[in-house]
Amino acid sequence: MKLKVKLFATLRQYAPAEAREGEFALDVPQKSVTVEEVLRLCGLPEHAVTVVMVNGMVAAANAVIEEDAEVSIFPPLAGG
Amino acid sequence: MGGWQGRVLRLDLESGEAVEEPLPPAVAEKFLGGRGFGVYWLARQPVAAPLGPDNLLVLAAGPLTGTRAPTAGRVTAVTRSPLTGTICDSSAGGAFGARLKRCGYDALLVRGRASEPVYLVITPGRVEWRQAGSLWGQDVPAVFRTLRPLAGRSASILAIGPAGENGVLFAGAVVDGRRHLGRGGLGAVMGAKRLKAIIVAGDRPVHLADRHAFDFVCYEITKLLEANPITAQALPLFGTAVLVNLLNQARSFPTCNFRTSYFPAAEAIAGERLRAAFTVGRTACYACPIGCGRVVSLAGSRVAGPEYESIWALGANLGIADLATVIRANLLCNRYGLDTISTGGTLACAMELSARGLLPWELRFGDGDAVLALIPQIARREGPGAELADGARALAERYGAPEVAMQAKGLELPAYDPRGMQGQGLGFATSNRGGCHLRGNMLGPEILGAPKMVDRLQAEGKAGLLIYLQHNHAALDSLVLCKFTGFALREEHYARLLRAATGGDWRAQDLQRVGERIWNLERLYNLQAGFGPADDRLPRRLLEEPAEGRPVELAAMLREYYRFRRWGPDGRPAPTKLAELELGDFL
Amino acid sequence: MYREFRRIGRDLFLAGLITSHGGNLSVRLGDRLFITRRGAMLGRLKRGDVIETGLEEDDSGIALASSEVVVHRAIYRETAALAVLHAHPPYTVVLSLSRDAIVPLDSEASYLLHRVPVLAAEKTIGSAEVAGLVAPALRDYKIVVLRGHGTFATGQFLEEAWQWTSCLEAASMIVYLAELSGEKIKEYRRGTADYAHW
């Protein structure tokens, strides 16, 4: 199945070359996949990620992702 | 006693008198400094008209200010806001607090109104009153160009621009040319006093009770700030603008006057884009290892870059997706001395009124050129700018649609849509200075997961966490340190700094207690000024329209909030609560 | 909030850090205290198992609240904690019988906890004596141990207090096993001598 992945801030360095603004399609061999597995498939270092949102909602590491979901991945951020 | 200088300076602009007074040790211990001092002195006198001579303007440092503790250069200003009518404090970076302290003072208390525009030069033991003359009317960059050479090296300058002189109700004051006492109209208060600028220049030492321990704690704390990914990477690399994409992805990014909470073009104004296309450097305040300030390149010159709130207020909330336009609008606000959040909030309100056919002139969402033309007019109160200069609430009431103003207690809301952050919504409604996120920022637990993630769409239990954060922030505003340090540090660390600096046995819960005392005293002040539970509210839109989140469950959260605080249904702290906080004198 | 109580209570039981009816949890919300019911099974908490009462004094439901409420109150009085967790982690209790402090050997607990003091009381359950010992100690430590009884941990969230508890028990097990092995330990960290001062 296919997922839409968006990387933000410092994580953009891990995006494939063809990605625009950190966004790319990810092909997953299985029918379902967890957040943790997506991070591994994207080659993201374990400690670089703090917030993962699936379709705008914060998701835990073991959350299962469905087909066509938009997965947004953030490093530690702050401000305001 | 280390930390505090033990003296405050009272200035009367009417009589031209300057009187030194000792700082009572009990006041220092009960209110710490900064915001706490300001609230203490304001609450000691009758509630005054914000723009009248009797309104007190307090500029205060804290017990750590002027030391080498990280971010210890800041100053807090407290006065009664002309925009909201509430008590209002505002904190700015730069070095004004540090220089004030090194003049030998913990606070300046300014009252009265000068017969002619003046500016003040304060050095240890001496106050010079100077005619502002041609400085009056000058914009912010011009004022700093003129004053900087006069001020000398160990000086800091606080000044207002034309917006403050002209009584724009959301005019701010500028510290050292680039940091802002932004919210609540402090600049208008200075303008009404005919006070253009204050220069503080001093090199007196700040005494520390245990220098050795203090240095060790500073060393340990700096290590924590340097190891924390937020204070060591995210903020230095991207500035606060890094939040644009995050809040947008969380569907909590108010767009076009909060009509929606997702901005499809966010990427065009995001921190990543600011960094790639514009950023050429960064700036840091006094003693700050973080350095969140941006320097950007625009049409060949190096200028100050916008931070998160400004990008949102002058971008997404106006439907503007062009970052160069946002940078220009931000620069104009800085130049005239306007609060960017309120400027954007008022313009967004005008845009929605126009879209509904209620405004007799046209202003479309997304019209960047019109925004750039209007900002100077607001500052000068010219043409349509005159209608905007009193803020969103006044504008929307004038055209018979008060619900269009996205404000709480008259203060325009900042860049978080509470329909995606229920606790933040309760924070906006209960804030003592009106719609503001810096009173008890739920961004950490609701979005960043710092220190732990809570369900942002849930209302239950949020009141307890918010109350804690409100006390925490009140204490930080009184120390006076930057809230960004709070991403890496806990109250235990601040308490350690205080122990070493003052010699007193400060603990984390003492800071909570000071924060709670300040919060309740601010509440008493606002009750005295005519506010009540009916004012702890949010615009109807946030309670009825879900946008991409859920309508704010404000009534339920407020009930919990009052109960957890031991406030009655009349919004008044229980007498036992006031006694417990040693606020009996202020009843 | 109840979901958090249920989640942490269940984890505590499944991790073997409490017995069927042991341990207790509380959170502070402003001036209100929410604490597990006396004799509740933390591994199977139901909504009615969390009792609301006053932070300073009993104004409701007190007969039902955990017998340790005195200690929880004292902790909230003396610290800035918003959550308190009391458990009986076996390895930690074992170590507490023979020493005055538990100094972790593993890097995670060294970093997070540095050093955890062991306190001794004559009446170990729900007494004013325990409150008077534990609460002041928690001004300087995230978690402390009562000899032969168990741990008291604080945090801004129950999850944090749970993190310290879980971390300490893992550290205690490592210390226990390392000592049992009888092998000589090579020090790999720096500045452990200063842990007592920070």
PDB file of N, CA, C and O in Angstrom, chain B residues 351-409:
ATOM      1  N   MET B 351     -11.326  42.243   7.744  1.00  0.00           N
ATOM      2  CA  MET B 351     -11.521  41.461   6.514  1.00  0.00           C
ATOM      3  C   MET B 351     -12.825  40.673   6.563  1.00  0.00           C
ATOM      4  O   MET B 351     -13.566  40.611   5.581  1.00  0.00           O
ATOM      5  N   GLU B 352     -13.105  40.082   7.728  1.00  0.00           N
ATOM      6  CA  GLU B 352     -14.343  39.317   7.804  1.00  0.00           C
ATOM      7  C   GLU B 352     -15.568  40.244   7.763  1.00  0.00           C
ATOM      8  O   GLU B 352     -16.577  39.926   7.132  1.00  0.00           O
ATOM      9  N   LEU B 353     -15.482  41.390   8.427  1.00  0.00           N
ATOM     10  CA  LEU B 353     -16.590  42.356   8.366  1.00  0.00           C
ATOM     11  C   LEU B 353     -16.826  42.774   6.927  1.00  0.00           C
ATOM     12  O   LEU B 353     -17.961  42.889   6.473  1.00  0.00           O
ATOM     13  N   SER B 354     -15.725  42.979   6.208  1.00  0.00           N
ATOM     14  CA  SER B 354     -15.832  43.382   4.809  1.00  0.00           C
ATOM     15  C   SER B 354     -16.471  42.265   3.983  1.00  0.00           C
ATOM     16  O   SER B 354     -17.356  42.513   3.166  1.00  0.00           O
ATOM     17  N   ALA B 355     -16.031  41.038   4.221  1.00  0.00           N
ATOM     18  CA  ALA B 355     -16.579  39.905   3.470  1.00  0.00           C
ATOM     19  C   ALA B 355     -18.079  39.750   3.725  1.00  0.00           C
ATOM     20  O   ALA B 355     -18.821  39.302   2.860  1.00  0.00           O
ATOM     21  N   ARG B 356     -18.504  40.134   4.946  1.00  0.00           N
ATOM     22  CA  ARG B 356     -19.937  40.034   5.255  1.00  0.00           C
ATOM     23  C   ARG B 356     -20.720  41.267   4.814  1.00  0.00           C
ATOM     24  O   ARG B 356     -21.905  41.382   5.103  1.00  0.00           O
ATOM     25  N   GLY B 357     -20.014  42.208   4.173  1.00  0.00           N
ATOM     26  CA  GLY B 357     -20.682  43.425   3.706  1.00  0.00           C
ATOM     27  C   GLY B 357     -21.024  44.393   4.827  1.00  0.00           C
ATOM     28  O   GLY B 357     -21.892  45.242   4.688  1.00  0.00           O
ATOM     29  N   LEU B 358     -20.363  44.279   5.957  1.00  0.00           N
ATOM     30  CA  LEU B 358     -20.682  45.149   7.102  1.00  0.00           C
ATOM     31  C   LEU B 358     -19.760  46.360   7.189  1.00  0.00           C
ATOM     32  O   LEU B 358     -20.017  47.288   7.951  1.00  0.00           O
ATOM     33  N   LEU B 359     -18.648  46.319   6.452  1.00  0.00           N
ATOM     34  CA  LEU B 359     -17.671  47.405   6.529  1.00  0.00           C
ATOM     35  C   LEU B 359     -17.911  48.355   5.350  1.00  0.00           C
ATOM     36  O   LEU B 359     -18.075  47.891   4.225  1.00  0.00           O
ATOM     37  N   PRO B 360     -17.931  49.650   5.601  1.00  0.00           N
ATOM     38  CA  PRO B 360     -18.210  50.569   4.489  1.00  0.00           C
ATOM     39  C   PRO B 360     -17.056  50.696   3.495  1.00  0.00           C
ATOM     40  O   PRO B 360     -17.195  51.348   2.473  1.00  0.00           O
ATOM     41  N   TRP B 361     -15.913  50.125   3.802  1.00  0.00           N
ATOM     42  CA  TRP B 361     -14.802  50.108   2.837  1.00  0.00           C
ATOM     43  C   TRP B 361     -14.361  48.670   2.632  1.00  0.00           C
ATOM     44  O   TRP B 361     -14.702  47.799   3.437  1.00  0.00           O
ATOM     45  N   GLU B 362     -13.601  48.411   1.576  1.00  0.00           N
ATOM     46  CA  GLU B 362     -13.302  47.028   1.242  1.00  0.00           C
ATOM     47  C   GLU B 362     -11.912  46.601   1.715  1.00  0.00           C
ATOM     48  O   GLU B 362     -10.945  47.361   1.610  1.00  0.00           O
ATOM     49  N   LEU B 363     -11.854  45.403   2.257  1.00  0.00           N
ATOM     50  CA  LEU B 363     -10.565  44.815   2.614  1.00  0.00           C
ATOM     51  C   LEU B 363     -10.718  43.305   2.480  1.00  0.00           C
ATOM     52  O   LEU B 363     -11.450  42.677   3.235  1.00  0.00           O
ATOM     53  N   ARG B 364     -10.030  42.745   1.482  1.00  0.00           N
ATOM     54  CA  ARG B 364     -10.221  41.319   1.199  1.00  0.00           C
ATOM     55  C   ARG B 364      -9.168  40.464   1.894  1.00  0.00           C
ATOM     56  O   ARG B 364      -8.020  40.867   2.049  1.00  0.00           O
ATOM     57  N   PHE B 365      -9.571  39.248   2.311  1.00  0.00           N
ATOM     58  CA  PHE B 365      -8.589  38.281   2.807  1.00  0.00           C
ATOM     59  C   PHE B 365      -7.546  38.055   1.720  1.00  0.00           C
ATOM     60  O   PHE B 365      -7.884  37.937   0.540  1.00  0.00           O
ATOM     61  N   GLY B 366      -6.292  38.024   2.103  1.00  0.00           N
ATOM     62  CA  GLY B 366      -5.229  37.735   1.143  1.00  0.00           C
ATOM     63  C   GLY B 366      -4.651  38.963   0.456  1.00  0.00           C
ATOM     64  O   GLY B 366      -3.685  38.846  -0.289  1.00  0.00           O
ATOM     65  N   ASP B 367      -5.213  40.135   0.716  1.00  0.00           N
ATOM     66  CA  ASP B 367      -4.740  41.339   0.031  1.00  0.00           C
ATOM     67  C   ASP B 367      -3.539  41.955   0.768  1.00  0.00           C
ATOM     68  O   ASP B 367      -3.679  42.836   1.618  1.00  0.00           O
ATOM     69  N   GLY B 368      -2.357  41.465   0.427  1.00  0.00           N
ATOM     70  CA  GLY B 368      -1.135  41.898   1.099  1.00  0.00           C
ATOM     71  C   GLY B 368      -0.827  43.372   0.905  1.00  0.00           C
ATOM     72  O   GLY B 368      -0.388  44.055   1.834  1.00  0.00           O
ATOM     73  N   ASP B 369      -1.054  43.887  -0.288  1.00  0.00           N
ATOM     74  CA  ASP B 369      -0.748  45.301  -0.532  1.00  0.00           C
ATOM     75  C   ASP B 369      -1.598  46.202   0.351  1.00  0.00           C
ATOM     76  O   ASP B 369      -1.125  47.212   0.886  1.00  0.00           O
ATOM     77  N   ALA B 370      -2.861  45.832   0.480  1.00  0.00           N
ATOM     78  CA  ALA B 370      -3.738  46.642   1.325  1.00  0.00           C
ATOM     79  C   ALA B 370      -3.258  46.626   2.774  1.00  0.00           C
ATOM     80  O   ALA B 370      -3.261  47.657   3.459  1.00  0.00           O
ATOM     81  N   VAL B 371      -2.795  45.460   3.233  1.00  0.00           N
ATOM     82  CA  VAL B 371      -2.293  45.350   4.608  1.00  0.00           C
ATOM     83  C   VAL B 371      -1.069  46.251   4.803  1.00  0.00           C
ATOM     84  O   VAL B 371      -0.973  46.996   5.784  1.00  0.00           O
ATOM     85  N   LEU B 372      -0.154  46.200   3.838  1.00  0.00           N
ATOM     86  CA  LEU B 372       1.059  47.018   3.953  1.00  0.00           C
ATOM     87  C   LEU B 372       0.713  48.508   3.964  1.00  0.00           C
ATOM     88  O   LEU B 372       1.380  49.310   4.617  1.00  0.00           O
ATOM     89  N   ALA B 373      -0.337  48.874   3.238  1.00  0.00           N
ATOM     90  CA  ALA B 373      -0.739  50.282   3.221  1.00  0.00           C
ATOM     91  C   ALA B 373      -1.452  50.679   4.510  1.00  0.00           C
ATOM     92  O   ALA B 373      -1.326  51.816   4.980  1.00  0.00           O
ATOM     93  N   LEU B 374      -2.170  49.733   5.104  1.00  0.00           N
ATOM     94  CA  LEU B 374      -2.982  50.068   6.284  1.00  0.00           C
ATOM     95  C   LEU B 374      -2.163  50.196   7.564  1.00  0.00           C
ATOM     96  O   LEU B 374      -2.509  50.972   8.452  1.00  0.00           O
ATOM     97  N   ILE B 375      -1.079  49.422   7.682  1.00  0.00           N
ATOM     98  CA  ILE B 375      -0.349  49.419   8.955  1.00  0.00           C
ATOM     99  C   ILE B 375       0.140  50.821   9.348  1.00  0.00           C
ATOM    100  O   ILE B 375      -0.107  51.263  10.476  1.00  0.00           O
ATOM    101  N   PRO B 376       0.777  51.568   8.425  1.00  0.00           N
ATOM    102  CA  PRO B 376       1.171  52.937   8.815  1.00  0.00           C
ATOM    103  C   PRO B 376      -0.034  53.815   9.157  1.00  0.00           C
ATOM    104  O   PRO B 376       0.051  54.685  10.033  1.00  0.00           O
ATOM    105  N   GLN B 377      -1.162  53.568   8.481  1.00  0.00           N
ATOM    106  CA  GLN B 377      -2.360  54.379   8.768  1.00  0.00           C
ATOM    107  C   GLN B 377      -2.906  54.079  10.162  1.00  0.00           C
ATOM    108  O   GLN B 377      -3.427  54.968  10.830  1.00  0.00           O
ATOM    109  N   ILE B 378      -2.780  52.820  10.572  1.00  0.00           N
ATOM    110  CA  ILE B 378      -3.200  52.490  11.944  1.00  0.00           C
ATOM    111  C   ILE B 378      -2.328  53.274  12.921  1.00  0.00           C
ATOM    112  O   ILE B 378      -2.826  53.923  13.847  1.00  0.00           O
ATOM    113  N   ALA B 379      -1.027  53.244  12.689  1.00  0.00           N
ATOM    114  CA  ALA B 379      -0.095  53.898  13.615  1.00  0.00           C
ATOM    115  C   ALA B 379      -0.355  55.396  13.691  1.00  0.00           C
ATOM    116  O   ALA B 379      -0.187  56.015  14.738  1.00  0.00           O
ATOM    117  N   ARG B 380      -0.788  55.983  12.582  1.00  0.00           N
ATOM    118  CA  ARG B 380      -1.033  57.428  12.568  1.00  0.00           C
ATOM    119  C   ARG B 380      -2.492  57.757  12.852  1.00  0.00           C
ATOM    120  O   ARG B 380      -2.864  58.936  12.855  1.00  0.00           O
ATOM    121  N   ARG B 381      -3.304  56.758  13.017  1.00  0.00           N
ATOM    122  CA  ARG B 381      -4.761  56.954  13.170  1.00  0.00           C
ATOM    123  C   ARG B 381      -5.326  57.772  12.027  1.00  0.00           C
ATOM    124  O   ARG B 381      -6.094  58.715  12.236  1.00  0.00           O
ATOM    125  N   GLU B 382      -4.936  57.411  10.823  1.00  0.00           N
ATOM    126  CA  GLU B 382      -5.386  58.132   9.641  1.00  0.00           C
ATOM    127  C   GLU B 382      -6.387  57.288   8.864  1.00  0.00           C
ATOM    128  O   GLU B 382      -6.227  56.061   8.777  1.00  0.00           O
ATOM    129  N   GLY B 383      -7.353  57.920   8.218  1.00  0.00           N
ATOM    130  CA  GLY B 383      -8.280  57.228   7.324  1.00  0.00           C
ATOM    131  C   GLY B 383      -8.875  55.998   7.995  1.00  0.00           C
ATOM    132  O   GLY B 383      -9.259  56.053   9.171  1.00  0.00           O
ATOM    133  N   PRO B 384      -8.949  54.883   7.268  1.00  0.00           N
ATOM    134  CA  PRO B 384      -9.519  53.666   7.872  1.00  0.00           C
ATOM    135  C   PRO B 384      -8.697  53.179   9.063  1.00  0.00           C
ATOM    136  O   PRO B 384      -9.212  52.486   9.940  1.00  0.00           O
ATOM    137  N   GLY B 385      -7.419  53.550   9.091  1.00  0.00           N
ATOM    138  CA  GLY B 385      -6.554  53.172  10.202  1.00  0.00           C
ATOM    139  C   GLY B 385      -7.096  53.644  11.536  1.00  0.00           C
ATOM    140  O   GLY B 385      -6.909  52.991  12.571  1.00  0.00           O
ATOM    141  N   ALA B 386      -7.804  54.782  11.523  1.00  0.00           N
ATOM    142  CA  ALA B 386      -8.347  55.324  12.771  1.00  0.00           C
ATOM    143  C   ALA B 386      -9.362  54.358  13.387  1.00  0.00           C
ATOM    144  O   ALA B 386      -9.451  54.220  14.605  1.00  0.00           O
ATOM    145  N   GLU B 387     -10.122  53.673  12.502  1.00  0.00           N
ATOM    146  CA  GLU B 387     -11.125  52.734  13.014  1.00  0.00           C
ATOM    147  C   GLU B 387     -10.481  51.466  13.567  1.00  0.00           C
ATOM    148  O   GLU B 387     -11.048  50.788  14.402  1.00  0.00           O
ATOM    149  N   LEU B 388      -9.303  51.147  13.035  1.00  0.00           N
ATOM    150  CA  LEU B 388      -8.634  49.910  13.441  1.00  0.00           C
ATOM    151  C   LEU B 388      -7.800  50.098  14.709  1.00  0.00           C
ATOM    152  O   LEU B 388      -7.452  49.133  15.382  1.00  0.00           O
ATOM    153  N   ALA B 389      -7.480  51.352  15.026  1.00  0.00           N
ATOM    154  CA  ALA B 389      -6.494  51.640  16.067  1.00  0.00           C
ATOM    155  C   ALA B 389      -6.983  51.319  17.476  1.00  0.00           C
ATOM    156  O   ALA B 389      -6.196  51.360  18.428  1.00  0.00           O
ATOM    157  N   ASP B 390      -8.281  51.025  17.630  1.00  0.00           N
ATOM    158  CA  ASP B 390      -8.784  50.676  18.959  1.00  0.00           C
ATOM    159  C   ASP B 390      -8.977  49.169  19.125  1.00  0.00           C
ATOM    160  O   ASP B 390      -9.553  48.709  20.112  1.00  0.00           O
ATOM    161  N   GLY B 391      -8.504  48.394  18.142  1.00  0.00           N
ATOM    162  CA  GLY B 391      -8.536  46.940  18.286  1.00  0.00           C
ATOM    163  C   GLY B 391      -9.779  46.294  17.702  1.00  0.00           C
ATOM    164  O   GLY B 391     -10.739  46.969  17.311  1.00  0.00           O
ATOM    165  N   ALA B 392      -9.743  44.964  17.643  1.00  0.00           N
ATOM    166  CA  ALA B 392     -10.798  44.193  16.985  1.00  0.00           C
ATOM    167  C   ALA B 392     -12.141  44.341  17.687  1.00  0.00           C
ATOM    168  O   ALA B 392     -13.178  44.491  17.036  1.00  0.00           O
ATOM    169  N   ARG B 393     -12.137  44.309  19.007  1.00  0.00           N
ATOM    170  CA  ARG B 393     -13.416  44.361  19.724  1.00  0.00           C
ATOM    171  C   ARG B 393     -14.170  45.650  19.404  1.00  0.00           C
ATOM    172  O   ARG B 393     -15.353  45.627  19.066  1.00  0.00           O
ATOM    173  N   ALA B 394     -13.456  46.789  19.487  1.00  0.00           N
ATOM    174  CA  ALA B 394     -14.095  48.074  19.222  1.00  0.00           C
ATOM    175  C   ALA B 394     -14.585  48.142  17.777  1.00  0.00           C
ATOM    176  O   ALA B 394     -15.681  48.640  17.499  1.00  0.00           O
ATOM    177  N   LEU B 395     -13.782  47.616  16.870  1.00  0.00           N
ATOM    178  CA  LEU B 395     -14.149  47.647  15.450  1.00  0.00           C
ATOM    179  C   LEU B 395     -15.423  46.847  15.201  1.00  0.00           C
ATOM    180  O   LEU B 395     -16.363  47.317  14.555  1.00  0.00           O
ATOM    181  N   ALA B 396     -15.445  45.616  15.737  1.00  0.00           N
ATOM    182  CA  ALA B 396     -16.583  44.742  15.489  1.00  0.00           C
ATOM    183  C   ALA B 396     -17.844  45.298  16.150  1.00  0.00           C
ATOM    184  O   ALA B 396     -18.946  45.197  15.599  1.00  0.00           O
ATOM    185  N   GLU B 397     -17.698  45.910  17.310  1.00  0.00           N
ATOM    186  CA  GLU B 397     -18.870  46.502  17.982  1.00  0.00           C
ATOM    187  C   GLU B 397     -19.395  47.681  17.183  1.00  0.00           C
ATOM    188  O   GLU B 397     -20.600  47.877  17.043  1.00  0.00           O
ATOM    189  N   ARG B 398     -18.465  48.456  16.647  1.00  0.00           N
ATOM    190  CA  ARG B 398     -18.846  49.628  15.861  1.00  0.00           C
ATOM    191  C   ARG B 398     -19.724  49.247  14.675  1.00  0.00           C
ATOM    192  O   ARG B 398     -20.647  49.972  14.304  1.00  0.00           O
ATOM    193  N   TYR B 399     -19.432  48.083  14.093  1.00  0.00           N
ATOM    194  CA  TYR B 399     -20.213  47.658  12.935  1.00  0.00           C
ATOM    195  C   TYR B 399     -21.254  46.599  13.285  1.00  0.00           C
ATOM    196  O   TYR B 399     -21.729  45.848  12.423  1.00  0.00           O
ATOM    197  N   GLY B 400     -21.579  46.530  14.558  1.00  0.00           N
ATOM    198  CA  GLY B 400     -22.739  45.729  14.975  1.00  0.00           C
ATOM    199  C   GLY B 400     -22.561  44.225  14.905  1.00  0.00           C
ATOM    200  O   GLY B 400     -23.542  43.498  14.851  1.00  0.00           O
ATOM    201  N   ALA B 401     -21.314  43.739  14.879  1.00  0.00           N
ATOM    202  CA  ALA B 401     -21.112  42.285  14.827  1.00  0.00           C
ATOM    203  C   ALA B 401     -20.009  41.867  15.794  1.00  0.00           C
ATOM    204  O   ALA B 401     -18.950  41.391  15.387  1.00  0.00           O
ATOM    205  N   PRO B 402     -20.257  42.049  17.102  1.00  0.00           N
ATOM    206  CA  PRO B 402     -19.178  41.823  18.087  1.00  0.00           C
ATOM    207  C   PRO B 402     -18.568  40.427  18.023  1.00  0.00           C
ATOM    208  O   PRO B 402     -17.402  40.247  18.345  1.00  0.00           O
ATOM    209  N   GLU B 403     -19.350  39.431  17.555  1.00  0.00           N
ATOM    210  CA  GLU B 403     -18.826  38.064  17.530  1.00  0.00           C
ATOM    211  C   GLU B 403     -17.727  37.870  16.490  1.00  0.00           C
ATOM    212  O   GLU B 403     -17.030  36.867  16.500  1.00  0.00           O
ATOM    213  N   VAL B 404     -17.543  38.846  15.605  1.00  0.00           N
ATOM    214  CA  VAL B 404     -16.509  38.722  14.575  1.00  0.00           C
ATOM    215  C   VAL B 404     -15.110  38.993  15.157  1.00  0.00           C
ATOM    216  O   VAL B 404     -14.096  38.590  14.596  1.00  0.00           O
ATOM    217  N   ALA B 405     -15.053  39.681  16.279  1.00  0.00           N
ATOM    218  CA  ALA B 405     -13.754  39.977  16.899  1.00  0.00           C
ATOM    219  C   ALA B 405     -13.256  38.742  17.645  1.00  0.00           C
ATOM    220  O   ALA B 405     -13.900  38.265  18.574  1.00  0.00           O
ATOM    221  N   MET B 406     -12.114  38.209  17.227  1.00  0.00           N
ATOM    222  CA  MET B 406     -11.575  37.023  17.874  1.00  0.00           C
ATOM    223  C   MET B 406     -10.669  37.468  19.010  1.00  0.00           C
ATOM    224  O   MET B 406      -9.466  37.654  18.833  1.00  0.00           O
ATOM    225  N   GLN B 407     -11.286  37.685  20.166  1.00  0.00           N
ATOM    226  CA  GLN B 407     -10.572  38.245  21.302  1.00  0.00           C
ATOM    227  C   GLN B 407     -11.116  37.669  22.597  1.00  0.00           C
ATOM    228  O   GLN B 407     -12.194  37.088  22.622  1.00  0.00           O
ATOM    229  N   ALA B 408     -10.354  37.809  23.657  1.00  0.00           N
ATOM    230  CA  ALA B 408     -10.858  37.519  24.992  1.00  0.00           C
ATOM    231  C   ALA B 408     -10.488  38.712  25.871  1.00  0.00           C
ATOM    232  O   ALA B 408      -9.338  39.169  25.827  1.00  0.00           O
ATOM    233  N   LYS B 409     -11.441  39.228  26.603  1.00  0.00           N
ATOM    234  CA  LYS B 409     -11.267  40.444  27.410  1.00  0.00           C
ATOM    235  C   LYS B 409     -10.672  41.589  26.585  1.00  0.00           C
ATOM    236  O   LYS B 409      -9.956  42.439  27.109  1.00  0.00           O
TER     237      LYS B 409
END
